[in-house]
PDB file of C-alpha atoms in Angstrom:
ATOM      1  CA  MET A 836      32.089  15.209  -8.528  1.00  0.00           C
ATOM      2  CA  THR A 837      31.227  15.735 -12.132  1.00  0.00           C
ATOM      3  CA  THR A 838      27.588  16.512 -12.580  1.00  0.00           C
ATOM      4  CA  LEU A 839      25.415  17.337 -15.465  1.00  0.00           C
ATOM      5  CA  ASN A 840      24.939  20.874 -16.550  1.00  0.00           C
ATOM      6  CA  THR A 841      22.481  22.838 -14.736  1.00  0.00           C
ATOM      7  CA  THR A 842      21.306  24.793 -17.654  1.00  0.00           C
ATOM      8  CA  THR A 843      19.305  21.743 -18.814  1.00  0.00           C
ATOM      9  CA  SER A 844      15.394  21.583 -17.978  1.00  0.00           C
ATOM     10  CA  VAL A 845      14.374  20.079 -14.647  1.00  0.00           C
ATOM     11  CA  SER A 846      12.680  17.212 -16.321  1.00  0.00           C
ATOM     12  CA  ASP A 847      15.774  16.458 -18.296  1.00  0.00           C
ATOM     13  CA  ARG A 848      17.701  16.332 -15.170  1.00  0.00           C
ATOM     14  CA  GLN A 849      15.201  14.276 -13.164  1.00  0.00           C
ATOM     15  CA  ALA A 850      15.290  11.982 -16.312  1.00  0.00           C
ATOM     16  CA  ALA A 851      18.932  11.556 -16.007  1.00  0.00           C
ATOM     17  CA  ALA A 852      18.592  10.740 -12.201  1.00  0.00           C
ATOM     18  CA  LEU A 853      15.987   8.192 -13.101  1.00  0.00           C
ATOM     19  CA  ARG A 854      18.213   6.577 -15.775  1.00  0.00           C
ATOM     20  CA  ALA A 855      21.164   6.613 -13.230  1.00  0.00           C
ATOM     21  CA  GLY A 856      18.945   4.588 -10.860  1.00  0.00           C
ATOM     22  CA  LEU A 857      18.279   2.161 -13.748  1.00  0.00           C
ATOM     23  CA  VAL A 858      22.064   1.817 -14.243  1.00  0.00           C
ATOM     24  CA  LEU A 859      22.727   1.447 -10.589  1.00  0.00           C
ATOM     25  CA  LEU A 860      20.057  -1.370 -10.356  1.00  0.00           C
ATOM     26  CA  SER A 861      21.433  -3.069 -13.497  1.00  0.00           C
ATOM     27  CA  ARG A 862      25.004  -3.016 -12.121  1.00  0.00           C
ATOM     28  CA  VAL A 863      24.212  -4.296  -8.430  1.00  0.00           C
ATOM     29  CA  GLY A 864      21.356  -6.830  -9.450  1.00  0.00           C
ATOM     30  CA  ASP A 865      19.772  -8.380  -6.365  1.00  0.00           C
ATOM     31  CA  THR A 866      22.748  -7.722  -4.070  1.00  0.00           C
ATOM     32  CA  ALA A 867      20.594  -5.300  -2.051  1.00  0.00           C
ATOM     33  CA  ALA A 868      17.102  -3.744  -1.987  1.00  0.00           C
ATOM     34  CA  PHE A 869      16.664  -0.052  -2.317  1.00  0.00           C
ATOM     35  CA  TYR A 870      14.370   2.823  -1.535  1.00  0.00           C
ATOM     36  CA  LEU A 871      15.365   5.153  -4.419  1.00  0.00           C
ATOM     37  CA  THR A 872      14.778   8.915  -4.470  1.00  0.00           C
ATOM     38  CA  PHE A 873      15.994  11.369  -7.079  1.00  0.00           C
ATOM     39  CA  ASP A 874      15.848  14.912  -7.572  1.00  0.00           C
ATOM     40  CA  ALA A 875      16.589  18.085  -9.562  1.00  0.00           C
ATOM     41  CA  PRO A 876      14.134  20.563  -8.191  1.00  0.00           C
ATOM     42  CA  THR A 877      15.361  23.822  -9.556  1.00  0.00           C
ATOM     43  CA  TYR A 878      17.399  24.994 -12.417  1.00  0.00           C
ATOM     44  CA  ASP A 879      20.467  25.593 -10.227  1.00  0.00           C
ATOM     45  CA  THR A 880      20.701  22.250  -8.814  1.00  0.00           C
ATOM     46  CA  ALA A 881      22.390  19.346 -10.153  1.00  0.00           C
ATOM     47  CA  PRO A 882      20.404  16.003 -10.282  1.00  0.00           C
ATOM     48  CA  THR A 883      20.940  13.525  -7.667  1.00  0.00           C
ATOM     49  CA  LEU A 884      20.075   9.861  -6.737  1.00  0.00           C
ATOM     50  CA  ASN A 885      19.873   8.531  -3.291  1.00  0.00           C
ATOM     51  CA  ALA A 886      19.699   4.793  -2.807  1.00  0.00           C
ATOM     52  CA  LEU A 887      18.887   3.883   0.862  1.00  0.00           C
ATOM     53  CA  ILE A 888      19.621   0.203   1.596  1.00  0.00           C
ATOM     54  CA  ALA A 889      16.282  -1.404   2.659  1.00  0.00           C
ATOM     55  CA  ASP A 890      16.094  -3.416   5.671  1.00  0.00           C
ATOM     56  CA  ARG A 891      15.777  -7.273   4.656  1.00  0.00           C
ATOM     57  CA  THR A 892      16.077  -8.764   8.242  1.00  0.00           C
ATOM     58  CA  PRO A 893      13.223 -11.048   8.914  1.00  0.00           C
ATOM     59  CA  ARG A 894      10.614  -9.369  11.465  1.00  0.00           C
ATOM     60  CA  ASP A 895      11.345 -12.064  14.212  1.00  0.00           C
ATOM     61  CA  LYS A 896      15.080 -11.488  13.967  1.00  0.00           C
ATOM     62  CA  ARG A 897      15.057  -7.776  14.086  1.00  0.00           C
ATOM     63  CA  SER A 898      17.419  -6.001  16.711  1.00  0.00           C
ATOM     64  CA  ALA A 899      19.721  -3.034  16.104  1.00  0.00           C
ATOM     65  CA  ALA A 900      22.856  -5.265  15.706  1.00  0.00           C
ATOM     66  CA  ALA A 901      21.126  -7.822  13.267  1.00  0.00           C
ATOM     67  CA  THR A 902      19.489  -4.997  11.257  1.00  0.00           C
ATOM     68  CA  ASP A 903      22.782  -2.979  11.010  1.00  0.00           C
ATOM     69  CA  THR A 904      24.950  -5.975  10.217  1.00  0.00           C
ATOM     70  CA  ALA A 905      22.531  -7.104   7.434  1.00  0.00           C
ATOM     71  CA  ARG A 906      22.388  -3.480   5.843  1.00  0.00           C
ATOM     72  CA  LEU A 907      26.199  -3.137   6.140  1.00  0.00           C
ATOM     73  CA  THR A 908      26.649  -6.523   4.415  1.00  0.00           C
ATOM     74  CA  ASP A 909      24.518  -5.422   1.558  1.00  0.00           C
ATOM     75  CA  LEU A 910      26.071  -2.099   1.357  1.00  0.00           C
ATOM     76  CA  ARG A 911      29.533  -3.850   1.159  1.00  0.00           C
ATOM     77  CA  PHE A 912      28.270  -6.223  -1.678  1.00  0.00           C
ATOM     78  CA  VAL A 913      27.001  -3.035  -3.577  1.00  0.00           C
ATOM     79  CA  ALA A 914      30.376  -1.554  -3.211  1.00  0.00           C
ATOM     80  CA  ILE A 915      32.099  -4.533  -4.611  1.00  0.00           C
ATOM     81  CA  ALA A 916      29.532  -4.658  -7.594  1.00  0.00           C
ATOM     82  CA  LEU A 917      30.141  -0.923  -8.277  1.00  0.00           C
ATOM     83  CA  ASP A 918      34.050  -1.368  -7.774  1.00  0.00           C
ATOM     84  CA  THR A 919      33.857   1.584  -5.524  1.00  0.00           C
ATOM     85  CA  PRO A 920      34.983   1.630  -1.721  1.00  0.00           C
ATOM     86  CA  LEU A 921      32.922   2.762   1.119  1.00  0.00           C
ATOM     87  CA  ASN A 922      33.804   6.469   1.013  1.00  0.00           C
ATOM     88  CA  ASP A 923      31.365   8.649   2.987  1.00  0.00           C
ATOM     89  CA  VAL A 924      30.532   8.699   6.712  1.00  0.00           C
ATOM     90  CA  ARG A 925      28.020  11.124   8.338  1.00  0.00           C
ATOM     91  CA  ASP A 926      27.286  11.466  12.076  1.00  0.00           C
ATOM     92  CA  TYR A 927      23.638  12.430  12.852  1.00  0.00           C
ATOM     93  CA  ASP A 928      22.904  15.046  15.587  1.00  0.00           C
ATOM     94  CA  ASP A 929      21.285  12.507  17.937  1.00  0.00           C
ATOM     95  CA  GLY A 930      24.733  11.204  18.817  1.00  0.00           C
ATOM     96  CA  VAL A 931      23.807   7.600  18.191  1.00  0.00           C
ATOM     97  CA  THR A 932      23.212   7.316  14.352  1.00  0.00           C
ATOM     98  CA  VAL A 933      25.867   7.160  11.660  1.00  0.00           C
ATOM     99  CA  SER A 934      25.385   6.923   7.936  1.00  0.00           C
ATOM    100  CA  ILE A 935      27.956   4.964   5.858  1.00  0.00           C
ATOM    101  CA  ALA A 936      27.994   5.310   2.038  1.00  0.00           C
ATOM    102  CA  VAL A 937      29.271   4.629  -1.312  1.00  0.00           C
ATOM    103  CA  ARG A 938      29.217   7.786  -3.307  1.00  0.00           C
ATOM    104  CA  LEU A 939      29.956   7.874  -7.069  1.00  0.00           C
ATOM    105  CA  VAL A 940      28.869   9.555 -10.233  1.00  0.00           C
ATOM    106  CA  ILE A 941      26.708   7.623 -12.704  1.00  0.00           C
ATOM    107  CA  ASP A 942      26.289   9.220 -16.292  1.00  0.00           C
ATOM    108  CA  GLY A 943      26.920  12.635 -14.649  1.00  0.00           C
ATOM    109  CA  VAL A 944      24.515  12.168 -11.700  1.00  0.00           C
ATOM    110  CA  ASP A 945      25.816  12.237  -8.163  1.00  0.00           C
ATOM    111  CA  VAL A 946      24.783   9.018  -6.505  1.00  0.00           C
ATOM    112  CA  ARG A 947      24.887   8.125  -2.841  1.00  0.00           C
ATOM    113  CA  VAL A 948      24.065   4.577  -1.865  1.00  0.00           C
ATOM    114  CA  TRP A 949      23.827   4.597   1.842  1.00  0.00           C
ATOM    115  CA  THR A 950      22.494   3.035   5.283  1.00  0.00           C
ATOM    116  CA  PRO A 951      22.109   4.344   8.613  1.00  0.00           C
ATOM    117  CA  LEU A 952      23.720   2.326  11.537  1.00  0.00           C
ATOM    118  CA  THR A 953      22.806   2.537  15.200  1.00  0.00           C
ATOM    119  CA  ASP A 954      24.385  -0.374  16.738  1.00  0.00           C
ATOM    120  CA  SER A 955      27.806   0.850  18.205  1.00  0.00           C
ATOM    121  CA  VAL A 956      29.764  -2.361  17.495  1.00  0.00           C
ATOM    122  CA  THR A 957      28.611  -2.322  13.801  1.00  0.00           C
ATOM    123  CA  ILE A 958      29.398   1.361  13.640  1.00  0.00           C
ATOM    124  CA  SER A 959      33.080   0.925  14.915  1.00  0.00           C
ATOM    125  CA  PHE A 960      33.578  -2.023  12.146  1.00  0.00           C
ATOM    126  CA  ALA A 961      31.899   0.182   9.521  1.00  0.00           C
ATOM    127  CA  ARG A 962      34.170   3.173  10.229  1.00  0.00           C
ATOM    128  CA  ALA A 963      37.262   0.975   9.679  1.00  0.00           C
ATOM    129  CA  LEU A 964      35.887   0.039   6.378  1.00  0.00           C
ATOM    130  CA  VAL A 965      35.657   3.494   5.069  1.00  0.00           C
ATOM    131  CA  LEU A 966      38.259   4.732   2.709  1.00  0.00           C
ATOM    132  CA  VAL A 967      40.252   7.614   4.418  1.00  0.00           C
ATOM    133  CA  PRO A 968      40.871  10.369   2.314  1.00  0.00           C
ATOM    134  CA  THR A 969      44.794  11.164   1.964  1.00  0.00           C
ATOM    135  CA  VAL A 970      44.163  14.880   1.491  1.00  0.00           C
ATOM    136  CA  VAL A 971      42.561  16.869   4.137  1.00  0.00           C
ATOM    137  CA  PRO A 972      40.076  19.658   3.240  1.00  0.00           C
ATOM    138  CA  THR A 973      42.635  22.245   3.412  1.00  0.00           C
ATOM    139  CA  GLY A 974      44.728  20.926   0.777  1.00  0.00           C
ATOM    140  CA  ALA A 975      47.551  19.846   3.152  1.00  0.00           C
ATOM    141  CA  THR A 976      48.419  16.174   2.907  1.00  0.00           C
ATOM    142  CA  ALA A 977      47.518  13.925   5.759  1.00  0.00           C
TER     143      ALA A 977
END
């Protein structure tokens, strides 16, 4: 991914990440609610923006399946608004949780819009939606 030059000041890189957050919000509108965090803590790190999909499931309707379905739906709408496919899957060490994400670069800032999932049915469905790379990390074609 293309990132901002790390020779700029920490505050400039943090401001760039904050601006990327504003661009993200303007592009996706009310398709999802987020917890936004941004950082560029040292001079040798590029700025990043993390946007965690917030749980908007009504409290009386919460279950793993309902929450995960709502979060995945929001993430899919975000992906459509950003014209970027779901393109990142991470398995947690607990053997249960998986995160699904849209990763992109906005104005030189690495952005990850993501949600954790724990419901096995939703996870299976989500994995099928993620864009599979056509090149394996070794450089050989898949």
